[in-house]
Amino acid sequence: MIFHDFAAKNYALADTLSSGQAFRWREVNGAWEGVIDANWIRLSQSKSGIRAEVLQPVADWRWLSDYLQNEVDLDSVISSFPEDPHMAKAVESSRGLRLLRQDPWECLASFILSSTKQIVQIQQIVDLVCSRFGQSLRVPDGHPPAFSFPSAERIASLTESELRCCKMGFRAPYLKGSAEMIVSGEVKLADLFANNIEEARAELMKLPGVGRKIADCVLLFAYGFQQAFPIDVWILKALQQLYFPKRKQSPKKMTEFTESYFGPNAGYAQQYLFHYMRTRIGRASK
DNA sequence: TCAGACCCTCACAG
DNA sequence: ACTGTGAGGGTCT
């Protein structure tokens, strides 16, 4: 086992890994186990930051630092949020929550599978997809097996009914269709980093099963467009209750509001609001 | 703009 | 234990 410690001030590892950005992390005895690319990995909170455990020697840890985004100056991000009591509460309730920087294909595929599903169900589907069609990975002795996320080529090669066996239902043709467009080069995921957010969003929305919300999730969680603000039912409910308690806003108005109100790090603000609604309010008011 | 369909699973009543 | 019902990080037509 190989250890590496990352300096990270103000990093809420558990909140970050369980916040519905990524679906492959599980808490095991106080640590978090998951897969990044083709590496099984265990993460835990340490005094000065984050401790990582892997099984093979690593020459350059930048891939993990990129993923974790531990070098982002969170204080300056938070200070860019609008000053209002709701944001203040959301930040206070999970200070240290971060945005990850995930692989575009895995992120895209995961969110195609997310529509009208609860987070636990998404995790279950993603797990099934990986264990059936991913590549088996090295894990510690005696540890349950772990698998990589299957490539777009692999998904494109499967039949719809093979995919439906993973309990993804009507999302199966969306996932397969998107994989095919990526394999054919009709949409080039690697090129979107060079685009501006509107162009990148338009490209993603060419894919079947990808509308505005899922596109924004991918822009935010994989490409690092921090102004992207995915609006789902939770956030919609939060915005409606907190900012427009009197008057119901149309989806279009709400989008305009988020684009102007939350600033350059709107995506971070969204993540804090989402986490706040889901963990604090959602449960109590249900 | 606006329903309704879309698969499937789980939680929760009765 | 068994069946019925509703809703779940949306998208498409």
Coordinates of C-alpha atoms (C1' of nucleotides) in Angstrom, one line a residue:
Chain A
M1 CA 0.0 0.0 0.0
I2 CA 1.3 3.4 -0.9
F3 CA 0.4 6.5 1.0
H4 CA 0.4 10.1 0.1
D5 CA -0.8 13.2 2.0
F6 CA -2.3 16.2 0.3
A7 CA -2.2 19.5 2.0
A8 CA -5.8 20.8 2.0
K9 CA -7.1 23.5 4.2
N10 CA -10.8 23.6 4.7
Y11 CA -11.6 20.4 2.8
A12 CA -14.8 18.6 3.8
L13 CA -14.0 15.2 2.3
A14 CA -17.1 13.4 3.3
D15 CA -19.5 16.1 2.2
T16 CA -17.7 16.4 -1.1
L17 CA -17.7 12.7 -1.9
S18 CA -21.3 12.1 -0.9
S19 CA -22.8 15.3 -2.4
G20 CA -24.1 13.7 -5.6
Q21 CA -21.4 15.0 -7.9
A22 CA -19.8 11.5 -8.2
F23 CA -21.5 8.2 -7.6
R24 CA -18.7 5.7 -6.9
W25 CA -17.5 6.6 -3.4
R26 CA -18.4 4.5 -0.4
E27 CA -17.6 5.1 3.2
V28 CA -15.8 2.2 4.8
N29 CA -14.7 2.4 8.4
G30 CA -14.4 6.2 8.3
A31 CA -12.5 6.2 5.0
W32 CA -13.8 6.6 1.5
E33 CA -13.1 4.0 -1.2
G34 CA -13.6 4.6 -4.9
V35 CA -12.2 4.4 -8.4
I36 CA -10.6 7.2 -10.4
D37 CA -9.8 6.2 -14.0
A38 CA -8.3 2.7 -13.6
N39 CA -7.1 3.1 -10.0
W40 CA -8.7 1.8 -6.9
I41 CA -8.2 4.4 -4.1
R42 CA -8.9 5.0 -0.5
L43 CA -9.2 8.6 0.9
S44 CA -9.4 9.8 4.4
Q45 CA -9.4 13.1 6.2
S46 CA -6.1 13.8 8.0
K47 CA -5.0 16.6 10.2
S48 CA -3.4 18.7 7.6
G49 CA -5.5 17.6 4.6
I50 CA -6.3 14.3 2.9
R51 CA -4.5 11.0 2.9
A52 CA -4.6 8.8 -0.1
E53 CA -3.9 5.1 -0.3
V54 CA -3.2 3.4 -3.6
L55 CA -1.7 0.1 -4.7
Q56 CA 0.8 1.0 -7.4
P57 CA 3.6 3.5 -7.2
V58 CA 2.7 7.0 -8.5
A59 CA 5.3 9.2 -10.1
D60 CA 3.1 12.3 -10.3
W61 CA 0.1 12.9 -8.0
R62 CA -1.3 15.7 -10.1
W63 CA -4.1 13.5 -11.5
L64 CA -5.5 13.1 -7.9
S65 CA -4.9 16.8 -7.0
D66 CA -6.8 17.7 -10.2
Y67 CA -9.7 15.4 -9.3
L68 CA -9.9 16.6 -5.7
Q69 CA -9.4 20.3 -6.5
N70 CA -7.7 20.6 -3.1
E71 CA -5.5 23.5 -4.3
V72 CA -8.5 25.7 -5.0
D73 CA -8.7 28.7 -2.6
L74 CA -12.1 28.0 -1.2
D75 CA -12.2 31.2 0.9
S76 CA -12.0 33.4 -2.2
V77 CA -14.7 31.3 -3.9
I78 CA -17.0 31.7 -1.0
S79 CA -16.4 35.4 -0.7
S80 CA -17.6 35.7 -4.3
F81 CA -21.1 34.5 -3.3
P82 CA -23.9 37.0 -2.9
E83 CA -24.3 38.1 0.7
D84 CA -27.7 36.9 1.8
P85 CA -28.9 34.9 4.8
H86 CA -29.7 31.8 2.7
M87 CA -26.2 31.5 1.2
A88 CA -24.7 32.2 4.6
K89 CA -26.6 29.3 6.1
A90 CA -25.8 26.9 3.3
V91 CA -22.1 27.7 3.5
E92 CA -22.1 27.4 7.3
S93 CA -23.8 24.0 7.1
S94 CA -21.1 22.4 5.0
R95 CA -18.1 24.6 4.9
G96 CA -15.3 22.9 3.1
L97 CA -17.5 21.3 0.5
R98 CA -15.7 21.3 -2.9
L99 CA -16.4 20.7 -6.5
L100 CA -14.5 17.7 -8.0
R101 CA -13.0 17.6 -11.5
Q102 CA -14.1 14.4 -13.0
D103 CA -13.5 12.5 -16.2
P104 CA -15.9 14.0 -18.8
W105 CA -17.2 10.6 -20.2
E106 CA -17.8 9.0 -16.8
C107 CA -19.5 12.2 -15.6
L108 CA -21.6 12.5 -18.7
A109 CA -22.7 8.9 -18.6
S110 CA -23.5 9.0 -14.9
F111 CA -25.7 12.0 -15.3
I112 CA -27.5 10.5 -18.3
L113 CA -28.4 7.7 -15.9
S114 CA -29.5 10.2 -13.2
S115 CA -32.7 11.5 -14.6
T116 CA -35.7 11.1 -12.3
K117 CA -33.7 8.8 -10.0
Q118 CA -32.7 9.2 -6.4
I119 CA -29.0 9.4 -5.7
V120 CA -28.9 5.9 -4.1
Q121 CA -30.5 4.5 -7.2
I122 CA -28.0 6.3 -9.4
Q123 CA -25.2 4.8 -7.4
Q124 CA -26.7 1.3 -7.8
I125 CA -27.0 1.6 -11.6
V126 CA -23.5 3.0 -12.0
D127 CA -22.2 0.2 -9.9
L128 CA -24.0 -2.4 -12.0
V129 CA -22.7 -0.8 -15.2
C130 CA -19.1 -0.9 -13.9
S131 CA -19.2 -4.4 -12.5
R132 CA -20.7 -5.9 -15.7
F133 CA -18.9 -4.0 -18.4
G134 CA -15.9 -2.3 -16.7
Q135 CA -12.4 -3.6 -16.3
S136 CA -11.5 -5.5 -13.2
L137 CA -9.0 -3.6 -11.1
R138 CA -6.4 -4.4 -8.6
V139 CA -7.6 -4.1 -5.0
P140 CA -6.2 -4.9 -1.6
D141 CA -6.0 -8.6 -0.6
G142 CA -9.3 -9.9 0.6
H143 CA -11.1 -6.7 -0.6
P144 CA -14.3 -6.9 -2.7
P145 CA -13.6 -6.5 -6.4
A146 CA -13.6 -3.0 -8.0
F147 CA -14.1 -2.0 -11.7
S148 CA -13.3 0.8 -14.0
F149 CA -16.1 2.8 -15.6
P150 CA -16.6 1.3 -19.1
S151 CA -15.4 3.4 -22.0
A152 CA -17.7 5.0 -24.6
E153 CA -16.5 2.3 -27.1
R154 CA -17.5 -0.4 -24.7
I155 CA -20.9 1.0 -24.1
A156 CA -21.5 1.7 -27.8
S157 CA -20.7 -2.0 -28.5
L158 CA -23.5 -3.2 -26.2
T159 CA -27.1 -3.9 -27.0
E160 CA -29.9 -1.9 -25.5
S161 CA -31.2 -4.9 -23.6
E162 CA -27.7 -5.6 -22.2
L163 CA -27.8 -2.1 -20.8
R164 CA -31.3 -2.4 -19.5
C165 CA -30.1 -5.3 -17.4
C166 CA -28.4 -2.7 -15.3
K167 CA -31.8 -1.3 -14.3
M168 CA -31.4 1.9 -16.2
G169 CA -34.8 1.5 -18.0
F170 CA -35.5 4.2 -20.7
R171 CA -32.1 5.7 -20.2
A172 CA -30.5 2.8 -22.0
P173 CA -31.0 4.1 -25.6
Y174 CA -29.8 7.6 -24.4
L175 CA -26.6 6.2 -23.0
K176 CA -25.9 4.0 -26.0
G177 CA -26.8 6.8 -28.5
S178 CA -24.5 9.2 -26.7
A179 CA -21.7 6.7 -26.6
E180 CA -22.1 6.1 -30.3
M181 CA -21.9 9.8 -31.1
I182 CA -18.8 10.1 -29.1
V183 CA -17.1 7.1 -30.6
S184 CA -18.0 8.4 -34.1
G185 CA -16.5 11.8 -33.3
E186 CA -19.7 13.6 -33.9
V187 CA -19.2 15.1 -30.5
K188 CA -15.6 15.4 -29.3
L189 CA -15.5 15.5 -25.5
A190 CA -11.8 16.4 -25.4
D191 CA -12.3 19.5 -27.5
L192 CA -14.9 21.1 -25.2
F193 CA -12.3 22.4 -22.8
A194 CA -11.3 24.9 -25.4
N195 CA -14.8 26.2 -26.0
N196 CA -16.7 28.8 -24.1
I197 CA -19.5 27.7 -21.9
E198 CA -22.3 28.3 -24.4
E199 CA -20.6 26.4 -27.2
A200 CA -19.6 23.6 -24.9
R201 CA -23.2 23.3 -23.6
A202 CA -24.6 23.3 -27.1
E203 CA -22.3 20.5 -28.1
L204 CA -23.3 18.4 -25.1
M205 CA -26.9 19.0 -25.8
K206 CA -26.6 17.4 -29.2
L207 CA -26.3 14.1 -27.4
P208 CA -29.6 12.1 -26.8
G209 CA -30.8 12.2 -23.2
V210 CA -28.8 15.4 -22.5
G211 CA -30.8 18.5 -21.9
R212 CA -29.8 21.7 -20.1
K213 CA -29.6 20.3 -16.7
I214 CA -27.4 17.3 -17.4
A215 CA -25.2 19.4 -19.7
D216 CA -24.7 21.9 -16.9
C217 CA -23.7 19.1 -14.5
V218 CA -21.1 18.0 -16.9
L219 CA -19.8 21.5 -17.6
L220 CA -19.5 22.0 -13.8
F221 CA -18.3 18.7 -12.5
A222 CA -16.0 17.6 -15.4
Y223 CA -15.0 20.7 -17.4
G224 CA -14.7 23.2 -14.6
F225 CA -17.0 25.9 -15.9
Q226 CA -17.7 27.3 -12.5
Q227 CA -20.5 29.6 -13.7
A228 CA -22.6 26.6 -14.7
F229 CA -25.7 26.3 -12.5
P230 CA -27.6 23.1 -12.9
I231 CA -31.3 23.5 -12.0
D232 CA -33.0 20.4 -10.8
V233 CA -36.1 19.8 -8.8
W234 CA -34.2 20.4 -5.5
I235 CA -32.6 23.6 -6.5
L236 CA -35.7 24.8 -8.1
K237 CA -37.6 24.2 -4.9
A238 CA -34.9 25.9 -2.9
L239 CA -34.7 29.0 -5.1
Q240 CA -38.5 29.3 -5.2
Q241 CA -38.8 29.1 -1.4
L242 CA -35.8 31.1 -0.5
Y243 CA -35.8 33.9 -3.1
F244 CA -39.3 34.1 -4.5
P245 CA -41.6 32.9 -1.7
K246 CA -44.5 35.1 -3.0
R247 CA -44.5 34.6 -6.7
K248 CA -43.8 31.5 -8.8
Q249 CA -41.1 32.0 -11.4
S250 CA -41.0 30.4 -14.8
P251 CA -38.1 28.1 -15.5
K252 CA -36.7 30.7 -17.9
K253 CA -36.9 33.5 -15.3
M254 CA -35.2 31.3 -12.8
T255 CA -32.3 30.5 -15.1
E256 CA -31.9 34.3 -15.8
F257 CA -31.9 34.9 -12.1
T258 CA -29.2 32.3 -11.3
E259 CA -27.0 33.6 -14.1
S260 CA -27.0 37.2 -12.9
Y261 CA -27.3 36.7 -9.1
F262 CA -24.8 34.1 -8.1
G263 CA -21.7 35.4 -9.8
P264 CA -18.7 33.8 -11.4
N265 CA -18.7 30.8 -9.0
A266 CA -22.4 30.2 -9.3
G267 CA -21.7 26.4 -9.6
Y268 CA -20.1 26.4 -6.2
A269 CA -23.1 28.3 -4.8
Q270 CA -25.4 25.8 -6.4
Q271 CA -23.5 22.9 -4.8
Y272 CA -23.8 24.4 -1.4
L273 CA -27.5 25.1 -1.8
F274 CA -28.1 21.6 -3.1
H275 CA -26.3 20.0 -0.3
Y276 CA -28.0 22.2 2.2
M277 CA -31.5 21.4 0.9
R278 CA -30.8 17.7 0.6
T279 CA -29.2 17.1 4.0
R280 CA -30.8 19.7 6.2
I281 CA -34.2 20.8 4.9
G282 CA -35.3 18.1 2.5
R283 CA -35.4 15.4 5.1
A284 CA -37.1 17.4 7.8
S285 CA -39.9 18.8 5.6
K286 CA -40.7 15.5 4.0
Chain B
dT1 C1' -45.3 26.7 -23.2
dC2 C1' -47.5 22.0 -21.7
dA3 C1' -48.7 17.5 -20.8
dG4 C1' -47.7 12.7 -21.0
dA5 C1' -44.6 8.9 -21.8
dC6 C1' -40.7 6.7 -20.6
dC7 C1' -38.3 2.0 -17.2
dC8 C1' -37.7 0.4 -12.9
dT9 C1' -37.1 0.3 -8.0
dC10 C1' -38.0 1.3 -3.4
dA11 C1' -40.5 3.1 0.5
dC12 C1' -44.7 3.2 2.5
dA13 C1' -49.7 2.4 3.2
dG14 C1' -53.4 -0.6 3.8
Chain C
dA1 C1' -46.8 -11.5 3.9
dC2 C1' -49.1 -9.4 -0.1
dT3 C1' -50.7 -5.8 -3.3
dG4 C1' -51.3 -1.0 -4.5
dT5 C1' -49.4 3.6 -5.1
dG6 C1' -46.3 7.4 -5.7
dA7 C1' -42.3 9.5 -6.8
dG8 C1' -37.4 9.7 -7.9
dG9 C1' -30.4 15.4 -9.6
dG10 C1' -35.0 14.9 -16.8
dT11 C1' -35.6 14.6 -21.6
dC12 C1' -38.2 14.0 -25.7
dT13 C1' -42.3 14.5 -28.7

